[in-house]
């Protein structure tokens, strides 16, 4: 029996999962937290690849973030499905760039450059500042960037009256910025999607070409992907007849600031050209945690825990502020959890918080206690990009993976080749494979310093790729930032490759993650830090939509935990000017406490 058929047998007892697996038409899977949606999705993908498409055609699987794509790649790899010529697994940005913009932009009549590079963060910041000065004046870019980004992702048709009239000042800034990008033959992440949308909507021949390559389109985390992706899906699937498998949960839509709209998934699920399936069972969270999360959501859902254990939720007031919370978590909560659960690794524990500032506070407390951790937020020592994540995997292979093939060398090679898109023919790709394998086998010493390893790698082969591949311009910036973090007295100065490989996920490292970045992950124990009014919801969340999104974010945090949730609060927040705001604990925490107290006294 093949791997996917064995995996499918585990879906039979769940009617929703089996219905989704068996569906032969376009299908929308509405999946709550812990519902086994990734298992259902990957098993279904493996079946479709084996039974429903014939080479050279294949399947494209797109999702919101690099982290989501990474998890899908791992899960599919265990079913024998590896990204290659007929399987794409990646973000919507990389799909649009690789399979729409790069092959078709130069052939269209949209006035796009025939040859272009991906704009780095430095490029984007410079051009934005220049555009701001040219259209509005010598203003602080930070005052405009959020409005600018949300407007770009909301109003997609640059020639429409709506785009021009809704906010003329920002509309003019966008037009100037995008004109300057094109003048420098650059494309940024938003334009990757916008150009792709224009090519797909305006040209039937583009839609036909994509259908021939990918007759099946899989979209994970649909609720996060926004209006541009929604229109791409309608053009490719409703107009061109590509089969769609979409998975998502409107209750976990937490990227409104980036243009995500949960109503788009709801509309899609009601469309008459798709079959809609709901997954109702939660296989992750204890029963008390599921009940608490549904109470927090404040809406009727028919989710049911399939976990035998009840689960626990505890609250801790730390009256001296956020630093007190961090110290209490590191010195009291985590040691107590580990003592009560002797077989539990610290890597199964996550501390979740609102932003990078709180991340720095908990990281400082962990440093003081000499506790190793993985930090995923904007204040981390380096950016998590496809390249830096791949470098983590390469060091993991050099440390011990070469013995157990975890990660598999074949996967590292395929990713390396994907970074080198301009490689010519079989001979060029063979040379690249040899370069990588030679380097990795020669640098398997776990004690080698990270800086030394990176410099050797750059000289051996990586430098040429970063210099000559147009699509790697932003990755070159990310590599530079990583290398700088290994400078003397910087965060990674003392790292060897064994330590660095743990940043990809280690059972011996505590997880420090923002609430936004934690979505899609799960842990035995979750500590939610900074649960104060003004942090969640944030002080400037005034509209009903903003409050609802903050409530969904709190819900996401709760549902990361399998067995234990610990919440800390102080009852006040301090702003950057040193002013104290005594607004009490988060309204969501207070509501949850009241609900749990009511359940305890009910007869």
Coordinates of C-alpha atoms in Angstrom, one line a residue:
X1 CA 0.0 0.0 0.0
X2 CA 1.4 3.5 -0.9
X3 CA 2.1 6.1 1.7
X4 CA -0.9 8.3 0.9
X5 CA -3.3 5.3 1.0
X6 CA -2.0 4.3 4.4
X7 CA -2.4 7.9 5.6
X8 CA -5.9 8.0 4.1
X9 CA -7.1 5.1 6.2
X10 CA -6.6 7.3 9.3
X11 CA -9.1 9.7 7.8
X12 CA -12.0 7.2 7.4
X13 CA -13.4 7.6 10.9
X14 CA -13.8 11.4 10.5
X15 CA -16.7 12.0 8.1
X16 CA -15.5 15.5 7.3
X17 CA -12.0 14.5 6.6
X18 CA -13.1 11.6 4.4
X19 CA -15.5 13.7 2.5
X20 CA -12.8 16.2 1.7
X21 CA -10.4 13.5 0.7
X22 CA -12.9 11.8 -1.6
X23 CA -14.1 15.0 -3.3
X24 CA -13.3 15.0 -7.0
X25 CA -14.4 18.5 -7.8
X26 CA -13.4 22.0 -6.5
X27 CA -13.6 21.9 -2.8
X28 CA -13.4 24.4 0.1
X29 CA -12.5 22.9 3.5
X30 CA -13.4 25.0 6.5
X31 CA -11.2 23.8 9.2
X32 CA -10.9 25.0 12.8
X33 CA -7.8 24.7 15.0
X34 CA -6.5 21.2 15.6
X35 CA -8.9 19.7 13.1
X36 CA -6.3 17.8 11.2
X37 CA -6.6 20.0 8.2
X38 CA -2.9 19.8 7.2
X39 CA -3.0 16.0 7.4
X40 CA -6.2 16.0 5.3
X41 CA -4.7 18.5 2.8
X42 CA -1.4 16.8 2.3
X43 CA -3.0 13.3 2.0
X44 CA -5.4 14.6 -0.5
X45 CA -2.6 16.3 -2.4
X46 CA -0.6 13.1 -2.5
X47 CA -3.6 11.3 -3.9
X48 CA -4.3 13.9 -6.6
X49 CA -0.6 13.8 -7.7
X50 CA -0.8 10.0 -8.0
X51 CA -4.2 9.6 -9.5
X52 CA -5.6 12.9 -11.0
X53 CA -2.8 14.5 -12.9
X54 CA -0.4 13.2 -15.5
X55 CA 3.2 14.5 -16.0
X56 CA 4.4 16.9 -17.1
X57 CA 1.3 18.6 -15.5
X58 CA 1.1 18.8 -11.8
X59 CA -0.2 20.7 -8.7
X60 CA 0.6 24.1 -7.3
X61 CA 0.1 24.6 -3.6
X62 CA 0.3 28.1 -2.3
X63 CA 0.1 29.5 1.2
X64 CA 0.6 32.8 3.1
X65 CA 4.1 32.6 4.6
X66 CA 7.4 30.9 4.3
X67 CA 6.7 29.1 7.6
X68 CA 3.5 27.7 6.4
X69 CA 5.1 26.5 3.2
X70 CA 8.0 25.0 5.1
X71 CA 5.5 22.9 7.2
X72 CA 3.7 21.7 4.1
X73 CA 6.9 20.7 2.5
X74 CA 7.9 18.6 5.5
X75 CA 4.5 16.9 5.7
X76 CA 4.4 16.2 2.0
X77 CA 8.0 14.9 2.1
X78 CA 6.9 12.2 4.6
X79 CA 4.4 11.1 2.0
X80 CA 7.1 11.0 -0.7
X81 CA 6.0 14.2 -2.4
X82 CA 9.0 16.6 -3.0
X83 CA 8.8 19.9 -4.7
X84 CA 10.0 19.6 -8.3
X85 CA 9.1 20.2 -11.9
X86 CA 5.4 19.2 -11.5
X87 CA 4.9 20.2 -7.8
X88 CA 5.1 23.7 -6.5
X89 CA 4.9 24.4 -2.8
X90 CA 5.4 28.0 -1.7
X91 CA 4.0 31.4 -1.0
X92 CA 1.6 33.2 -3.2
X93 CA 4.5 35.7 -4.0
X94 CA 6.9 33.0 -5.1
X95 CA 4.2 31.3 -7.2
X96 CA 3.3 34.6 -9.0
X97 CA 6.9 35.4 -9.6
X98 CA 8.1 32.0 -10.8
X99 CA 5.1 30.8 -12.7
X100 CA 3.3 33.9 -13.9
X101 CA 5.4 37.0 -13.9
X102 CA 8.8 35.6 -14.9
X103 CA 7.6 33.5 -17.9
X104 CA 4.8 35.9 -19.2
X105 CA 5.5 39.5 -18.2
X106 CA 7.8 40.2 -21.2
X107 CA 5.3 38.7 -23.6
X108 CA 2.4 40.9 -22.4
X109 CA 1.2 44.4 -23.3
X110 CA 1.2 45.7 -19.8
X111 CA 4.4 47.7 -20.1
X112 CA 6.3 45.6 -17.6
X113 CA 10.1 45.2 -17.9
X114 CA 11.3 42.2 -19.7
X115 CA 14.1 41.7 -17.3
X116 CA 13.8 42.6 -13.7
X117 CA 15.2 41.9 -10.2
X118 CA 13.5 41.4 -6.9
X119 CA 13.7 44.5 -4.8
X120 CA 15.6 44.2 -1.6
X121 CA 14.4 45.7 1.7
X122 CA 17.0 48.4 1.2
X123 CA 15.7 49.1 -2.3
X124 CA 12.1 49.4 -1.2
X125 CA 12.9 51.7 1.7
X126 CA 14.9 54.0 -0.5
X127 CA 12.4 54.2 -3.3
X128 CA 9.5 54.7 -0.8
X129 CA 11.3 57.6 0.8
X130 CA 12.1 59.2 -2.6
X131 CA 8.5 58.7 -3.7
X132 CA 7.2 60.3 -0.5
X133 CA 9.5 63.3 -0.9
X134 CA 8.4 63.7 -4.5
X135 CA 4.6 63.5 -3.9
X136 CA 3.9 64.6 -0.3
X137 CA 7.1 66.2 1.0
X138 CA 9.9 65.7 3.5
X139 CA 7.9 63.6 5.9
X140 CA 8.7 60.7 8.3
X141 CA 8.1 57.5 6.2
X142 CA 6.9 55.7 9.3
X143 CA 3.8 58.0 9.3
X144 CA 2.7 56.8 5.9
X145 CA 4.0 53.2 5.4
X146 CA 1.0 51.4 7.0
X147 CA -1.6 53.4 5.0
X148 CA 0.5 52.9 1.9
X149 CA 0.7 49.1 2.3
X150 CA -2.9 48.5 3.1
X151 CA -4.1 50.8 0.3
X152 CA -2.0 48.9 -2.2
X153 CA -3.5 45.6 -1.2
X154 CA -7.1 46.9 -1.0
X155 CA -7.5 48.9 -4.2
X156 CA -5.9 46.8 -6.9
X157 CA -7.1 48.5 -10.1
X158 CA -4.8 51.5 -10.6
X159 CA -7.0 53.1 -13.3
X160 CA -10.2 52.9 -11.3
X161 CA -12.1 56.0 -9.9
X162 CA -12.2 54.2 -6.5
X163 CA -8.4 53.9 -6.4
X164 CA -7.9 57.6 -7.1
X165 CA -10.7 59.1 -5.0
X166 CA -10.7 57.1 -1.8
X167 CA -7.3 58.6 -0.6
X168 CA -5.8 60.8 -3.4
X169 CA -2.7 61.5 -1.4
X170 CA -1.8 57.8 -0.9
X171 CA -2.9 56.9 -4.4
X172 CA -0.4 59.4 -5.8
X173 CA 2.3 58.1 -3.6
X174 CA 1.6 54.5 -4.8
X175 CA 1.7 55.5 -8.5
X176 CA 5.0 57.3 -8.0
X177 CA 6.5 54.4 -6.0
X178 CA 5.5 51.8 -8.6
X179 CA 6.7 54.0 -11.5
X180 CA 10.1 54.3 -9.9
X181 CA 10.3 50.5 -9.3
X182 CA 9.6 49.8 -12.9
X183 CA 12.2 52.5 -14.0
X184 CA 14.8 50.6 -12.0
X185 CA 13.5 47.2 -13.4
X186 CA 12.6 46.1 -9.9
X187 CA 9.6 44.2 -8.5
X188 CA 8.6 44.1 -4.8
X189 CA 6.4 41.5 -3.1
X190 CA 3.1 43.3 -3.6
X191 CA 3.8 44.0 -7.3
X192 CA 4.6 40.3 -7.8
X193 CA 1.0 39.6 -7.0
X194 CA -0.4 42.6 -8.7
X195 CA 1.5 41.9 -11.9
X196 CA 0.4 38.3 -11.7
X197 CA -3.2 39.3 -11.2
X198 CA -3.1 41.6 -14.2
X199 CA -1.6 39.0 -16.5
X200 CA -4.1 36.3 -15.4
X201 CA -7.2 38.5 -15.6
X202 CA -6.4 40.2 -18.9
X203 CA -5.0 37.3 -20.9
X204 CA -6.8 34.1 -21.6
X205 CA -3.6 32.6 -23.1
X206 CA -1.9 33.1 -19.7
X207 CA -4.7 31.3 -17.9
X208 CA -4.5 28.4 -20.4
X209 CA -0.8 28.1 -20.0
X210 CA -1.1 27.9 -16.2
X211 CA -3.9 25.4 -16.5
X212 CA -1.7 23.2 -18.7
X213 CA 1.1 23.3 -16.1
X214 CA -1.1 23.1 -13.0
X215 CA -4.6 21.7 -13.6
X216 CA -5.0 21.6 -9.8
X217 CA -4.5 24.6 -7.5
X218 CA -4.3 24.1 -3.7
X219 CA -4.6 27.1 -1.4
X220 CA -3.8 26.8 2.3
X221 CA -4.7 29.5 4.9
X222 CA -7.1 31.0 2.4
X223 CA -8.4 33.6 4.9
X224 CA -5.0 35.3 5.1
X225 CA -4.3 35.8 1.4
X226 CA -6.4 38.9 0.6
X227 CA -8.3 40.3 -2.4
X228 CA -5.6 39.9 -5.0
X229 CA -5.3 36.1 -4.4
X230 CA -9.1 35.8 -4.3
X231 CA -9.4 37.4 -7.8
X232 CA -6.5 35.1 -9.1
X233 CA -8.4 32.1 -7.8
X234 CA -11.7 33.2 -9.5
X235 CA -9.9 33.9 -12.8
X236 CA -8.0 30.6 -12.8
X237 CA -10.6 28.3 -11.3
X238 CA -14.0 29.7 -12.2
X239 CA -13.0 31.1 -15.6
X240 CA -10.2 28.7 -16.8
X241 CA -11.5 25.6 -15.1
X242 CA -8.5 24.8 -12.8
X243 CA -9.6 22.5 -10.0
X244 CA -9.4 24.2 -6.6
X245 CA -8.8 22.8 -3.2
X246 CA -8.9 25.6 -0.6
X247 CA -8.5 25.3 3.1
X248 CA -9.0 27.9 5.8
X249 CA -10.7 29.2 8.9
X250 CA -12.3 32.7 9.0
X251 CA -12.0 32.6 12.8
X252 CA -8.2 32.7 12.4
X253 CA -8.0 35.7 10.1
X254 CA -5.6 37.9 11.9
X255 CA -3.8 39.9 9.1
X256 CA -6.4 42.7 8.4
X257 CA -3.5 45.2 8.5
X258 CA -2.0 43.3 5.5
X259 CA -5.3 43.3 3.6
X260 CA -6.7 39.9 4.5
X261 CA -10.5 39.6 4.5
X262 CA -12.2 36.6 6.2
X263 CA -15.4 37.3 4.3
X264 CA -13.8 36.2 1.0
X265 CA -13.4 32.6 2.3
X266 CA -17.0 32.6 3.5
X267 CA -18.1 33.8 0.1
X268 CA -16.1 31.2 -1.7
X269 CA -17.5 28.4 0.5
X270 CA -21.0 29.5 -0.5
X271 CA -20.3 29.6 -4.2
X272 CA -22.3 27.1 -6.4
X273 CA -19.2 25.8 -8.2
X274 CA -17.4 24.4 -5.2
X275 CA -18.2 21.7 -2.6
X276 CA -18.0 22.9 1.0
X277 CA -16.8 20.7 3.8
X278 CA -16.4 21.6 7.5
X279 CA -14.0 19.8 9.8
X280 CA -15.6 19.9 13.3
X281 CA -13.3 17.8 15.5
X282 CA -10.3 19.2 17.4
X283 CA -7.6 16.7 17.9
X284 CA -5.1 19.1 19.6
X285 CA -6.6 20.9 22.5
X286 CA -8.0 19.6 25.8
X287 CA -11.7 19.9 26.3
X288 CA -11.5 22.8 28.7
X289 CA -9.2 24.7 26.2
X290 CA -11.7 24.1 23.4
X291 CA -14.6 25.3 25.5
X292 CA -12.7 28.4 26.6
X293 CA -11.6 29.3 23.1
X294 CA -15.2 29.0 21.8
X295 CA -16.4 31.2 24.7
X296 CA -13.7 33.8 23.7
X297 CA -14.8 33.7 20.1
X298 CA -18.3 34.7 21.2
X299 CA -19.9 32.9 18.3
X300 CA -21.6 29.5 18.0
X301 CA -19.4 26.8 16.5
X302 CA -19.9 23.1 16.6
X303 CA -16.3 22.2 17.4
X304 CA -15.7 19.2 19.6
X305 CA -12.5 18.1 21.4
X306 CA -11.4 14.5 20.7
X307 CA -8.7 14.7 23.3
X308 CA -9.3 12.7 26.5
X309 CA -7.5 15.1 28.8
X310 CA -9.3 18.1 30.1
X311 CA -6.5 20.7 29.9
X312 CA -5.7 23.5 32.3
X313 CA -5.8 27.3 32.1
X314 CA -4.1 29.4 34.8
X315 CA -3.8 33.2 35.3
X316 CA -1.0 35.1 37.0
X317 CA -0.9 38.7 38.0
X318 CA 2.6 40.3 38.0
X319 CA 2.0 43.7 39.4
X320 CA 5.4 45.2 38.6
X321 CA 5.0 45.1 34.8
X322 CA 6.1 43.3 31.7
X323 CA 9.7 42.6 32.9
X324 CA 8.2 41.1 36.0
X325 CA 6.0 38.9 33.8
X326 CA 9.0 37.7 31.8
X327 CA 11.1 36.9 34.9
X328 CA 8.1 35.0 36.4
X329 CA 7.7 33.0 33.3
X330 CA 11.3 32.0 33.0
X331 CA 12.0 31.5 36.7
X332 CA 8.7 30.1 38.0
X333 CA 6.2 28.9 35.3
X334 CA 8.6 27.0 33.0
X335 CA 10.6 25.2 35.8
X336 CA 7.3 24.2 37.5
X337 CA 5.9 22.8 34.2
X338 CA 9.1 20.8 33.5
X339 CA 9.1 19.5 37.1
X340 CA 5.5 18.3 36.8
X341 CA 6.1 16.7 33.4
X342 CA 9.5 14.9 33.6
X343 CA 9.4 13.7 30.0
X344 CA 8.6 17.1 28.5
X345 CA 11.2 18.9 26.5
X346 CA 11.4 22.7 26.7
X347 CA 11.0 22.8 22.9
X348 CA 7.3 21.8 23.5
X349 CA 6.7 25.1 25.3
X350 CA 6.0 28.4 23.7
X351 CA 5.8 31.9 25.1
X352 CA 3.5 34.0 22.9
X353 CA 3.4 37.8 23.0
X354 CA 2.1 40.8 21.1
X355 CA 5.2 42.4 19.5
X356 CA 9.0 42.5 19.2
X357 CA 9.3 44.8 22.2
X358 CA 7.8 42.1 24.5
X359 CA 9.9 39.6 22.6
X360 CA 13.0 41.4 23.6
X361 CA 11.9 41.5 27.3
X362 CA 11.3 37.7 27.5
X363 CA 14.5 37.1 25.5
X364 CA 16.5 39.1 28.0
X365 CA 15.0 37.1 30.9
X366 CA 15.9 33.8 29.1
X367 CA 19.4 35.1 28.4
X368 CA 19.8 35.9 32.1
X369 CA 18.8 32.4 33.0
X370 CA 21.0 30.9 30.3
X371 CA 18.0 29.3 28.7
X372 CA 18.4 28.6 25.0
X373 CA 15.5 29.7 22.8
X374 CA 14.3 30.2 19.2
X375 CA 12.9 33.6 18.6
X376 CA 10.4 34.3 15.8
X377 CA 9.5 38.0 15.6
X378 CA 10.8 41.2 13.9
X379 CA 13.4 41.6 16.7
X380 CA 15.1 38.3 16.0
X381 CA 18.8 38.3 15.2
X382 CA 18.1 37.6 11.5
X383 CA 15.2 37.5 9.1
X384 CA 13.5 34.1 8.5
X385 CA 13.4 33.9 4.7
X386 CA 13.5 30.9 2.3
X387 CA 17.3 31.2 2.2
X388 CA 18.0 31.6 5.9
X389 CA 15.6 28.8 6.7
X390 CA 17.5 26.6 4.1
X391 CA 20.8 27.5 5.7
X392 CA 19.4 26.3 9.1
X393 CA 18.6 23.0 7.4
X394 CA 22.0 22.8 5.8
X395 CA 23.7 23.2 9.2
X396 CA 21.4 20.6 10.6
X397 CA 22.5 18.2 7.9
X398 CA 26.2 19.0 8.6
X399 CA 25.7 18.5 12.4
X400 CA 24.0 15.1 12.3
X401 CA 21.6 14.9 9.4
X402 CA 24.1 13.3 7.1
X403 CA 23.9 10.2 9.4
X404 CA 20.1 9.9 9.5
X405 CA 19.1 11.9 6.4
X406 CA 17.0 14.4 8.3
X407 CA 16.8 16.7 6.6
X408 CA 17.3 14.6 3.4
X409 CA 20.1 15.7 1.2
X410 CA 17.9 15.4 -1.9
X411 CA 15.6 18.1 -0.4
X412 CA 18.5 20.5 0.2
X413 CA 19.7 20.0 -3.4
X414 CA 16.3 20.7 -4.9
X415 CA 16.0 23.9 -2.9
X416 CA 19.5 24.9 -4.0
X417 CA 18.6 24.4 -7.6
X418 CA 15.4 26.5 -7.1
X419 CA 17.6 29.4 -6.0
X420 CA 19.6 29.1 -9.2
X421 CA 16.9 29.6 -11.8
X422 CA 19.2 30.7 -14.5
X423 CA 21.3 27.5 -14.5
X424 CA 21.7 26.3 -18.0
X425 CA 20.7 22.7 -18.8
X426 CA 21.7 19.4 -17.2
X427 CA 25.3 20.3 -17.1
X428 CA 24.8 23.5 -15.2
X429 CA 22.5 21.9 -12.7
X430 CA 24.9 19.0 -12.2
X431 CA 27.7 21.4 -11.5
X432 CA 25.6 23.2 -8.9
X433 CA 24.7 19.9 -7.2
X434 CA 28.4 19.0 -7.0
X435 CA 29.3 22.4 -5.5
X436 CA 26.7 22.0 -2.8
X437 CA 27.4 18.4 -1.9
X438 CA 31.2 18.9 -1.9
X439 CA 30.8 21.9 0.5
X440 CA 28.4 20.1 2.9
X441 CA 30.5 17.0 3.2
X442 CA 33.6 19.0 3.8
X443 CA 32.0 21.1 6.6
X444 CA 30.4 18.5 8.9
X445 CA 32.1 19.6 12.1
X446 CA 29.4 20.7 14.6
X447 CA 31.9 22.9 16.5
X448 CA 32.8 25.1 13.5
X449 CA 31.7 28.7 14.2
X450 CA 28.7 29.9 12.3
X451 CA 30.5 32.9 10.9
X452 CA 33.4 30.7 9.5
X453 CA 30.9 28.3 8.0
X454 CA 28.9 31.1 6.3
X455 CA 32.0 32.7 4.9
X456 CA 33.2 29.3 3.6
X457 CA 29.8 28.7 2.0
X458 CA 29.7 32.1 0.4
X459 CA 33.1 31.6 -1.1
X460 CA 32.4 28.1 -2.3
X461 CA 29.2 28.7 -4.1
X462 CA 26.6 30.8 -2.4
X463 CA 28.2 34.2 -3.3
X464 CA 27.9 33.6 -7.0
X465 CA 24.2 32.8 -6.7
X466 CA 23.4 35.9 -4.6
X467 CA 25.4 38.1 -7.0
X468 CA 24.0 36.8 -10.3
X469 CA 20.4 35.6 -9.7
X470 CA 17.9 38.5 -10.1
X471 CA 15.3 36.8 -7.9
X472 CA 17.8 36.5 -5.0
X473 CA 18.4 40.3 -4.5
X474 CA 16.3 40.4 -1.3
X475 CA 17.8 37.1 -0.1
X476 CA 21.3 38.6 -0.5
X477 CA 20.2 41.3 2.0
X478 CA 18.9 38.6 4.3
X479 CA 22.2 36.8 4.1
X480 CA 24.1 40.0 4.8
X481 CA 22.0 40.6 7.9
X482 CA 22.6 37.0 9.1
X483 CA 26.4 37.4 8.6
X484 CA 26.4 40.8 10.4
X485 CA 24.6 39.1 13.4
X486 CA 27.7 36.9 13.7
X487 CA 30.0 39.9 14.2
X488 CA 31.9 40.3 17.5
X489 CA 29.5 41.3 20.3
X490 CA 26.4 40.6 18.1
X491 CA 23.7 38.1 19.0
X492 CA 25.1 35.2 17.0
X493 CA 28.8 35.9 17.7
X494 CA 29.2 32.8 19.9
X495 CA 27.1 30.5 17.7
X496 CA 28.6 27.4 16.1
X497 CA 26.6 25.5 13.4
X498 CA 25.2 23.1 16.0
X499 CA 23.7 26.1 17.9
X500 CA 22.4 27.7 14.7
X501 CA 20.8 24.5 13.4
X502 CA 18.7 24.6 16.6
X503 CA 17.1 27.8 15.4
X504 CA 15.2 25.8 12.9
X505 CA 13.4 24.1 15.8
X506 CA 15.1 22.2 18.6
X507 CA 13.6 20.1 21.4
X508 CA 16.1 21.9 23.7
X509 CA 15.1 25.4 22.8
X510 CA 12.2 27.4 24.3
X511 CA 10.0 29.0 21.6
X512 CA 9.5 32.8 21.8
X513 CA 7.0 33.8 19.2
X514 CA 4.6 36.6 18.4
X515 CA 0.9 35.7 18.5
X516 CA 0.7 36.4 14.7
X517 CA 3.7 34.1 13.9
X518 CA 2.4 31.3 16.1
X519 CA -0.6 30.6 13.9
X520 CA -0.3 27.1 12.4
X521 CA 1.9 25.9 15.2
X522 CA 1.1 23.7 18.2
X523 CA 2.7 23.1 21.6
X524 CA 2.1 21.1 24.7
X525 CA 2.2 24.2 26.8
X526 CA 1.6 27.8 25.9
X527 CA 2.3 30.9 28.0
X528 CA 0.5 34.0 26.8
X529 CA 2.5 37.0 28.1
X530 CA 1.3 40.6 28.2
X531 CA -2.4 39.9 28.3
X532 CA -3.1 43.5 29.3
X533 CA -5.6 46.0 27.8
X534 CA -3.7 48.2 25.4
X535 CA -1.6 45.2 24.2
X536 CA -4.5 42.9 23.2
X537 CA -6.6 44.6 21.9
X538 CA -4.0 47.4 21.2
X539 CA -4.7 50.8 22.5
X540 CA -5.6 52.1 19.0
X541 CA -8.0 49.3 18.2
X542 CA -11.3 51.3 18.3
X543 CA -13.4 50.0 15.5
X544 CA -15.6 46.9 15.7
X545 CA -13.5 45.3 13.0
X546 CA -10.2 46.0 14.9
X547 CA -11.7 44.6 18.1
X548 CA -12.9 41.5 16.3
X549 CA -9.5 40.8 14.8
X550 CA -7.8 41.2 18.2
X551 CA -10.4 38.7 19.6
X552 CA -9.5 36.3 16.8
X553 CA -5.8 36.8 17.6
X554 CA -6.4 35.9 21.3
X555 CA -8.4 32.8 20.0
X556 CA -5.4 31.8 17.9
X557 CA -3.1 32.0 21.0
X558 CA -5.4 29.8 23.1
X559 CA -5.7 27.2 20.4
X560 CA -2.0 26.7 20.0
X561 CA -2.0 24.7 23.3
X562 CA -2.6 21.0 23.7
X563 CA -2.7 20.7 27.5
X564 CA -1.8 23.8 29.4
X565 CA -2.3 27.6 29.1
X566 CA -0.6 30.0 31.4
X567 CA -1.6 33.7 31.1
X568 CA 0.3 36.6 32.7
X569 CA -0.8 40.2 33.1
X570 CA 0.0 43.3 35.1
X571 CA -3.1 45.5 34.7
X572 CA -1.3 48.3 33.0
X573 CA 1.0 49.2 30.1
X574 CA 3.8 51.7 29.7
X575 CA 4.1 53.6 26.5
X576 CA 7.3 54.7 24.8
X577 CA 7.2 58.1 26.5
X578 CA 7.3 56.4 30.0
X579 CA 3.6 57.1 30.7
X580 CA 1.6 54.4 32.5
X581 CA -1.9 53.5 31.4
X582 CA -3.8 51.6 34.1
X583 CA -6.5 50.0 31.9
X584 CA -6.5 46.6 33.7
X585 CA -6.0 43.2 32.1
X586 CA -7.2 42.4 28.6
X587 CA -11.0 42.4 28.2
X588 CA -10.6 39.0 26.6
X589 CA -8.8 37.6 29.6
X590 CA -11.4 39.1 32.0
X591 CA -14.2 37.5 30.0
X592 CA -12.5 34.2 30.0
X593 CA -11.9 34.3 33.7
X594 CA -15.6 35.1 34.3
X595 CA -16.7 32.2 32.1
X596 CA -14.4 29.7 33.8
X597 CA -15.6 30.9 37.3
X598 CA -19.3 30.5 36.2
X599 CA -18.6 27.0 35.0
X600 CA -17.1 26.1 38.4
X601 CA -20.1 27.2 40.4
X602 CA -22.8 25.8 38.1
X603 CA -24.6 22.8 39.7

